[in-house]
Short mmCIF file of C-alpha atoms in Angstrom, two decimals:
data_model
loop_
_atom_site.label_atom_id
_atom_site.label_comp_id
_atom_site.label_asym_id
_atom_site.label_seq_id
_atom_site.Cartn_x
_atom_site.Cartn_y
_atom_site.Cartn_z
CA MET A 12 -34.54 -1.79 -8.63
CA LYS A 13 -30.83 -1.06 -8.49
CA GLN A 14 -30.31 -4.37 -6.66
CA LEU A 15 -31.31 -6.11 -9.88
CA LEU A 16 -28.59 -4.44 -11.96
CA LEU A 17 -25.82 -6.91 -11.26
CA CYS A 18 -28.18 -9.87 -11.62
CA GLY A 19 -29.05 -8.48 -15.06
CA VAL A 20 -25.38 -8.28 -16.00
CA ALA A 21 -24.92 -11.90 -14.95
CA LEU A 22 -27.97 -13.01 -16.92
CA CYS A 23 -26.78 -11.20 -20.05
CA ALA A 24 -23.42 -12.91 -19.76
CA PHE A 25 -25.02 -16.34 -19.64
CA VAL A 26 -27.39 -15.55 -22.49
CA ALA A 27 -24.41 -14.44 -24.59
CA THR A 28 -22.78 -17.85 -24.11
CA PRO A 29 -24.05 -20.30 -26.77
CA ALA A 30 -25.96 -23.18 -25.17
CA MET A 31 -24.44 -26.33 -26.56
CA ALA A 32 -23.80 -29.48 -24.59
CA ALA A 33 -24.59 -29.22 -20.87
CA ASP A 34 -22.13 -31.87 -19.74
CA SER A 35 -18.33 -31.96 -19.84
CA ALA A 36 -16.59 -35.23 -20.60
CA GLU A 37 -13.80 -34.42 -18.13
CA GLY A 38 -16.07 -33.73 -15.15
CA VAL A 39 -15.15 -31.54 -12.20
CA LYS A 40 -11.43 -31.34 -11.42
CA LEU A 41 -10.42 -30.86 -7.79
CA LYS A 42 -7.42 -28.72 -6.83
CA LEU A 43 -5.92 -28.36 -3.35
CA GLY A 44 -3.86 -25.30 -2.40
CA GLY A 45 -2.92 -23.01 0.43
CA TYR A 46 -0.02 -21.46 2.28
CA PHE A 47 1.98 -21.54 5.50
CA LYS A 48 3.66 -18.34 6.67
CA GLY A 49 5.81 -18.66 9.79
CA TYR A 50 8.08 -16.06 11.43
CA VAL A 51 10.32 -15.65 14.44
CA SER A 52 9.54 -12.18 15.75
CA TYR A 53 11.69 -9.97 17.98
CA VAL A 54 9.85 -6.93 19.33
CA SER A 55 10.81 -3.96 21.47
CA GLN A 56 7.71 -1.90 22.24
CA ASP A 57 5.82 0.18 24.80
CA ASP A 58 3.86 -2.03 27.22
CA SER A 59 2.27 0.04 29.96
CA THR A 60 -0.44 -2.47 30.98
CA THR A 61 1.00 -5.93 30.20
CA SER A 62 4.55 -7.19 29.69
CA VAL A 63 5.18 -8.34 26.10
CA ARG A 64 7.57 -11.14 25.13
CA SER A 65 10.65 -10.00 23.25
CA VAL A 66 10.81 -13.16 21.09
CA ASP A 67 7.86 -15.18 19.84
CA ILE A 68 6.60 -17.21 16.86
CA LEU A 69 3.90 -15.80 14.59
CA ARG A 70 2.22 -17.67 11.76
CA ALA A 71 -0.70 -17.72 9.36
CA THR A 72 -1.97 -20.84 7.58
CA GLU A 73 -4.69 -21.30 5.00
CA VAL A 74 -5.97 -24.11 2.80
CA TYR A 75 -8.37 -24.02 -0.12
CA PHE A 76 -10.23 -26.39 -2.42
CA ASP A 77 -11.16 -25.59 -6.01
CA GLY A 78 -13.51 -27.70 -8.08
CA SER A 79 -14.07 -26.62 -11.68
CA THR A 80 -14.89 -27.85 -15.14
CA LYS A 81 -15.17 -26.36 -18.62
CA LEU A 82 -18.43 -27.16 -20.38
CA ASP A 83 -18.68 -27.90 -24.08
CA ASN A 84 -20.16 -24.44 -24.66
CA GLY A 85 -16.94 -22.85 -23.33
CA LEU A 86 -18.34 -21.86 -19.94
CA THR A 87 -16.08 -22.60 -16.96
CA VAL A 88 -18.02 -23.41 -13.79
CA GLY A 89 -16.54 -24.04 -10.37
CA ALA A 90 -16.58 -23.53 -6.63
CA HIS A 91 -13.92 -22.31 -4.20
CA ILE A 92 -13.80 -23.08 -0.47
CA GLU A 93 -11.05 -21.50 1.65
CA ALA A 94 -10.35 -21.90 5.36
CA ASN A 95 -7.98 -20.57 8.01
CA ALA A 96 -6.09 -23.47 9.56
CA ASP A 97 -4.09 -22.11 12.50
CA VAL A 98 -4.11 -24.15 15.71
CA GLY A 99 -4.55 -21.11 17.96
CA ASP A 100 -7.33 -19.59 15.83
CA GLY A 101 -9.11 -22.85 15.03
CA PHE A 102 -10.32 -24.07 11.61
CA SER A 103 -12.83 -21.66 10.11
CA VAL A 104 -14.17 -21.08 6.60
CA ASP A 105 -12.88 -17.79 5.19
CA GLU A 106 -14.35 -17.87 1.68
CA SER A 107 -16.98 -19.99 -0.06
CA TYR A 108 -18.27 -19.07 -3.50
CA ALA A 109 -19.11 -20.31 -7.00
CA PHE A 110 -17.57 -18.83 -10.13
CA PHE A 111 -18.48 -18.72 -13.82
CA SER A 112 -16.16 -17.47 -16.54
CA GLY A 113 -15.81 -17.22 -20.28
CA ASP A 114 -14.74 -14.80 -23.00
CA TRP A 115 -17.26 -12.33 -21.55
CA GLY A 116 -15.50 -12.13 -18.16
CA ARG A 117 -16.08 -13.74 -14.76
CA ILE A 118 -18.82 -13.86 -12.14
CA ASN A 119 -18.25 -14.73 -8.46
CA PHE A 120 -21.30 -15.70 -6.40
CA GLY A 121 -21.02 -16.13 -2.63
CA GLY A 122 -18.64 -15.25 0.18
CA LYS A 123 -15.70 -13.44 -1.43
CA ASP A 124 -13.94 -10.04 -1.32
CA GLY A 125 -15.48 -7.19 -3.29
CA VAL A 126 -13.98 -5.86 -6.50
CA ALA A 127 -12.71 -2.63 -4.90
CA TYR A 128 -10.13 -4.78 -3.10
CA MET A 129 -9.77 -7.58 -5.66
CA ILE A 130 -8.17 -5.32 -8.29
CA GLN A 131 -6.86 -2.59 -5.97
CA VAL A 132 -3.30 -1.51 -6.81
CA ALA A 133 -0.84 -2.16 -3.97
CA ALA A 134 2.37 -0.23 -3.38
CA PRO A 135 5.65 -2.23 -3.44
CA SER A 136 6.57 -3.63 -0.02
CA ALA A 137 9.46 -4.99 2.04
CA ASP A 138 7.47 -8.16 2.80
CA LYS A 139 3.87 -8.15 1.57
CA ASP A 140 2.76 -10.30 4.52
CA VAL A 141 4.15 -7.76 7.00
CA ASP A 142 3.71 -4.36 5.34
CA GLY A 143 1.53 -5.16 2.32
CA ILE A 144 -2.00 -4.24 1.31
CA SER A 145 -3.47 -7.13 3.33
CA GLN A 146 -1.29 -7.79 6.35
CA LYS A 147 -0.95 -11.43 7.44
CA ILE A 148 1.63 -10.93 10.23
CA GLN A 149 1.34 -8.21 12.90
CA PRO A 150 4.27 -8.24 15.37
CA PHE A 151 3.08 -5.48 17.73
CA ASN A 152 0.78 -5.98 20.73
CA PHE A 153 -1.06 -2.65 20.90
CA ALA A 154 -3.40 -3.81 23.68
CA ALA A 155 -0.41 -4.16 26.03
CA ASP A 156 0.00 -0.39 25.82
CA GLY A 157 -3.69 0.17 26.39
CA ILE A 158 -4.49 1.54 22.92
CA THR A 159 -6.55 0.43 19.93
CA VAL A 160 -4.72 1.22 16.70
CA GLY A 161 -6.90 -0.98 14.50
CA GLU A 162 -5.71 -2.31 11.16
CA THR A 163 -2.27 -1.38 9.85
CA ASP A 164 -2.90 -2.29 6.22
CA TYR A 165 -4.97 -0.57 3.54
CA GLU A 166 -7.26 -2.94 1.66
CA GLN A 167 -10.58 -1.34 0.66
CA ASN A 168 -12.87 -4.15 1.73
CA ILE A 169 -15.91 -2.76 3.55
CA SER A 170 -18.09 -5.81 2.84
CA LEU A 171 -15.31 -8.29 3.75
CA LYS A 172 -16.24 -11.88 2.77
CA ALA A 173 -20.02 -11.42 3.04
CA ASP A 174 -22.19 -13.03 0.35
CA LYS A 175 -22.15 -10.97 -2.83
CA ILE A 176 -22.28 -11.03 -6.62
CA THR A 177 -19.23 -9.75 -8.50
CA TYR A 178 -18.73 -9.25 -12.23
CA LEU A 179 -15.24 -8.75 -13.69
CA THR A 180 -14.75 -7.79 -17.32
CA PRO A 181 -12.14 -9.57 -19.42
CA VAL A 182 -8.79 -7.79 -19.69
CA MET A 183 -8.92 -5.67 -22.85
CA SER A 184 -5.80 -3.76 -23.95
CA GLY A 185 -4.60 -3.89 -20.35
CA PHE A 186 -7.86 -2.57 -18.86
CA GLN A 187 -10.15 -4.46 -16.51
CA GLY A 188 -13.19 -3.27 -14.58
CA GLY A 189 -15.65 -4.75 -12.17
CA VAL A 190 -18.69 -4.26 -9.96
CA SER A 191 -19.84 -6.01 -6.77
CA TYR A 192 -23.15 -5.96 -4.90
CA THR A 193 -23.46 -7.13 -1.28
CA PRO A 194 -27.00 -7.20 0.19
CA GLU A 195 -25.89 -7.48 3.83
CA ALA A 196 -22.32 -6.92 5.05
CA ASP A 197 -22.56 -9.09 8.17
CA ASP A 198 -19.95 -11.61 6.98
CA SER A 199 -22.26 -14.59 7.41
CA SER A 200 -24.20 -16.87 5.09
CA ARG A 201 -27.74 -18.15 5.37
CA ALA A 202 -29.24 -21.39 4.12
CA THR A 203 -32.27 -22.22 6.27
CA THR A 204 -33.14 -18.99 8.12
CA GLY A 205 -34.54 -17.01 5.21
CA ASN A 206 -33.62 -13.53 4.05
CA ALA A 207 -31.83 -11.24 6.50
CA ASP A 208 -33.77 -8.61 8.45
CA ASP A 209 -33.66 -5.16 6.86
CA ASP A 210 -32.32 -2.05 8.67
CA ASP A 211 -31.98 -3.73 12.07
CA ASP A 212 -28.24 -4.05 12.65
CA ALA A 213 -26.62 -1.29 14.69
CA ASP A 214 -23.52 0.06 12.92
CA ALA A 215 -23.80 -2.58 10.19
CA SER A 216 -23.79 -1.91 6.44
CA SER A 217 -26.11 -3.14 3.73
CA ASP A 218 -26.58 -2.62 -0.01
CA VAL A 219 -22.83 -2.30 -0.51
CA TRP A 220 -21.73 -1.42 -4.04
CA ASP A 221 -18.11 -1.68 -5.23
CA LEU A 222 -16.83 -0.26 -8.51
CA ALA A 223 -13.22 -0.57 -9.67
CA VAL A 224 -10.98 -0.26 -12.72
CA ARG A 225 -7.36 -1.26 -13.30
CA TYR A 226 -4.81 -0.85 -16.09
CA GLN A 227 -1.61 -2.84 -16.49
CA GLY A 228 0.63 -2.51 -19.51
CA ASP A 229 4.02 -1.64 -20.97
CA VAL A 230 5.18 1.70 -22.32
CA GLY A 231 8.46 0.86 -24.00
CA GLU A 232 10.61 -0.73 -21.29
CA THR A 233 8.48 0.77 -18.52
CA LYS A 234 5.74 -1.26 -16.83
CA LEU A 235 2.76 0.76 -15.65
CA THR A 236 -0.03 -0.26 -13.26
CA LEU A 237 -2.88 2.13 -12.41
CA GLY A 238 -6.09 1.59 -10.50
CA ALA A 239 -9.06 3.20 -8.78
CA GLY A 240 -11.95 1.93 -6.69
CA TYR A 241 -15.12 3.27 -5.07
CA THR A 242 -17.45 1.80 -2.43
CA VAL A 243 -20.77 3.07 -1.08
CA ALA A 244 -22.72 1.33 1.68
CA GLN A 245 -26.01 2.07 3.41
CA VAL A 246 -25.38 2.32 7.17
CA GLU A 247 -28.27 0.84 9.15
CA THR A 248 -28.47 3.35 12.01
CA GLY A 249 -30.57 6.45 12.50
CA THR A 250 -27.62 8.79 13.08
CA ALA A 251 -24.86 7.65 10.72
CA GLU A 252 -24.60 8.67 7.08
CA ASP A 253 -24.07 6.27 4.19
CA ARG A 254 -20.47 5.10 4.19
CA GLN A 255 -18.22 5.93 1.23
CA ALA A 256 -14.63 4.95 0.45
CA TRP A 257 -12.35 5.36 -2.55
CA ASN A 258 -8.79 4.53 -3.52
CA LEU A 259 -6.16 5.39 -6.12
CA GLY A 260 -2.94 3.51 -6.84
CA ALA A 261 0.00 3.61 -9.25
CA VAL A 262 3.17 1.53 -9.69
CA VAL A 263 5.94 2.15 -12.23
CA GLY A 264 8.52 -0.54 -13.03
CA PHE A 265 11.79 -0.22 -14.95
CA LYS A 266 14.73 -2.65 -15.24
CA GLY A 267 14.09 -4.48 -11.96
CA PHE A 268 12.96 -1.41 -10.02
CA ASN A 269 9.38 -0.79 -8.92
CA ILE A 270 8.15 2.34 -7.21
CA GLY A 271 4.57 3.16 -6.36
CA ALA A 272 1.97 4.52 -3.99
CA SER A 273 -1.59 3.84 -2.87
CA TYR A 274 -4.08 6.21 -1.26
CA GLN A 275 -7.44 5.40 0.32
CA ASN A 276 -10.08 7.55 2.01
CA ASP A 277 -12.92 6.05 4.10
CA ASP A 278 -15.46 8.35 5.76
CA GLU A 279 -16.71 5.53 8.05
CA GLY A 280 -20.24 6.92 7.68
CA ASP A 281 -19.24 10.19 9.38
CA ASP A 282 -19.85 13.55 7.66
CA ASN A 283 -17.15 15.36 9.62
CA ASP A 284 -14.28 12.88 10.04
CA ASP A 285 -12.63 10.13 8.02
CA VAL A 286 -9.70 7.72 7.81
CA ASP A 287 -6.88 8.30 5.32
CA TYR A 288 -4.37 5.61 4.32
CA VAL A 289 -1.13 6.27 2.45
CA ALA A 290 1.37 3.59 1.40
CA VAL A 291 4.55 4.32 -0.57
CA GLY A 292 7.04 1.62 -1.52
CA VAL A 293 10.01 0.66 -3.67
CA ASP A 294 11.63 -2.67 -4.47
CA TYR A 295 14.48 -3.97 -6.61
CA THR A 296 14.82 -7.51 -7.99
CA MET A 297 18.26 -9.12 -8.37
CA GLY A 298 17.78 -12.67 -9.61
CA ASP A 299 16.14 -14.62 -6.79
CA TYR A 300 16.47 -11.72 -4.31
CA VAL A 301 14.07 -8.81 -3.85
CA LEU A 302 15.03 -5.82 -1.70
CA GLY A 303 12.18 -3.59 -0.56
CA ALA A 304 11.26 -0.62 1.59
CA SER A 305 7.96 1.05 2.43
CA TYR A 306 6.31 3.87 4.36
CA TYR A 307 2.75 3.65 5.70
CA ASN A 308 0.55 6.26 7.34
CA LYS A 309 -2.98 5.99 8.69
CA ASN A 310 -4.68 9.14 9.95
CA ASP A 311 -7.87 8.14 11.79
CA ASP A 312 -10.04 11.11 12.80
CA VAL A 313 -13.18 9.06 13.57
CA GLY A 314 -13.71 9.00 17.35
CA THR A 315 -10.33 9.17 19.10
CA GLU A 316 -7.78 10.66 16.70
CA ILE A 317 -4.88 8.26 16.03
CA ASP A 318 -2.02 9.00 13.64
CA THR A 319 0.07 5.91 12.78
CA ASP A 320 3.40 5.86 10.89
CA ARG A 321 5.39 2.75 9.93
CA TYR A 322 8.76 2.36 8.19
CA THR A 323 9.83 -1.08 6.90
CA VAL A 324 12.84 -2.50 5.05
CA GLY A 325 13.34 -6.12 4.07
CA VAL A 326 14.69 -8.79 1.76
CA ASN A 327 13.01 -11.80 0.13
CA TYR A 328 14.82 -14.82 -1.29
CA LYS A 329 13.00 -17.17 -3.67
CA ALA A 330 14.39 -20.62 -2.87
CA GLY A 331 12.16 -22.48 -5.31
CA PRO A 332 8.63 -22.57 -6.75
CA GLY A 333 6.28 -21.45 -3.98
CA ILE A 334 9.05 -21.25 -1.34
CA SER A 335 10.64 -18.04 -0.07
CA PHE A 336 12.66 -16.93 2.94
CA ARG A 337 12.14 -13.43 4.27
CA GLY A 338 13.59 -10.93 6.71
CA SER A 339 12.43 -7.44 7.64
CA VAL A 340 12.86 -4.65 10.18
CA GLU A 341 10.10 -2.18 10.95
CA TYR A 342 9.51 0.80 13.20
CA LEU A 343 5.99 1.91 14.09
CA GLU A 344 4.71 4.85 16.09
CA ALA A 345 1.15 5.84 16.90
CA ASP A 346 0.13 9.22 18.34
CA VAL A 347 -3.17 9.06 20.23
CA THR A 348 -4.94 12.32 21.05
CA GLY A 349 -5.60 12.41 24.79
CA GLY A 350 -4.23 8.90 25.38
CA ASN A 351 -1.11 6.74 25.44
CA ASP A 352 1.26 7.05 22.49
CA PHE A 353 3.00 3.96 21.12
CA ASP A 354 6.31 3.18 19.48
CA GLY A 355 7.97 -0.12 18.73
CA THR A 356 10.60 -1.87 16.63
CA ALA A 357 10.25 -5.38 15.20
CA VAL A 358 12.68 -7.76 13.50
CA LEU A 359 11.10 -10.69 11.66
CA VAL A 360 12.71 -13.70 9.97
CA GLY A 361 10.54 -16.33 8.38
CA THR A 362 9.37 -18.40 5.45
CA SER A 363 6.37 -18.53 3.15
CA ILE A 364 5.33 -21.84 1.56
CA ASP A 365 2.62 -21.53 -1.10
CA PHE A 366 1.14 -24.64 -2.73
#
């Protein structure tokens, strides 16, 4: 019955919206957006199995389409379709969902991140695309040193973009909360093949629940952002335990300075071991320039123990609306128990164009 909880929340929200006219005179409005992030990357790293280029070009590109309208009863209805558009990685749909919003909050329905990541508090960064909560650019080639470091960011997103229902409350006195339910975390959608099989996917997760809360407000001249999130997922194997993850984050801002930290723990469905993520950052804004620095640690005890540390400094220049130029330097080291260790330095210079 718990699977019906979120559907009940959604139904209550719609019932609470007065049913007036069903049509909007303006119709559905289409919006096109996206980004291009391109960098020249210089890397000096360990490469015991394959030689790695010192200089290369790295990029990430995405486009999205929004179609929405506001009905006469005040309900906003729309759909969002988002796709990766890099030549090397092909053109693939990343998100596809409908949304409904009003004074009562917002509902997302379809392939979209869960609420534990959507309102997760991120630490300040040198360049959010390089050392942020959801890394877009990774300069190091770990495979060339024969190791598997895994992700070097810290988003709490166990269900990824799998089909789900999410409810977000309106922001009230700086507070916002939310809940997400994902029936099957296989990151695929179904239209003509019926409901997914139950309890048949090795190492997959189902019945994923996300809960999160966030506060953002001012205390005098100080800006304060706080947040917490929790995820529990049923692991569909006979030996693994249900997977649980949680995060805490805080950022304090004062007169152009921001300092903050984020912590996440993910037990990966293992009773004895887990993965811990720590990110600490600071930045300072001077007009169109932002100077930043961050420290990141991931301690992965699940399977082969890997301890990863990264130090990053950088500068961002806002050249105009949606256009910025960026430069950063980072040093990363990974200690692998019983295997090859890794260390590397990267210098990145690039641009981000958001439209």
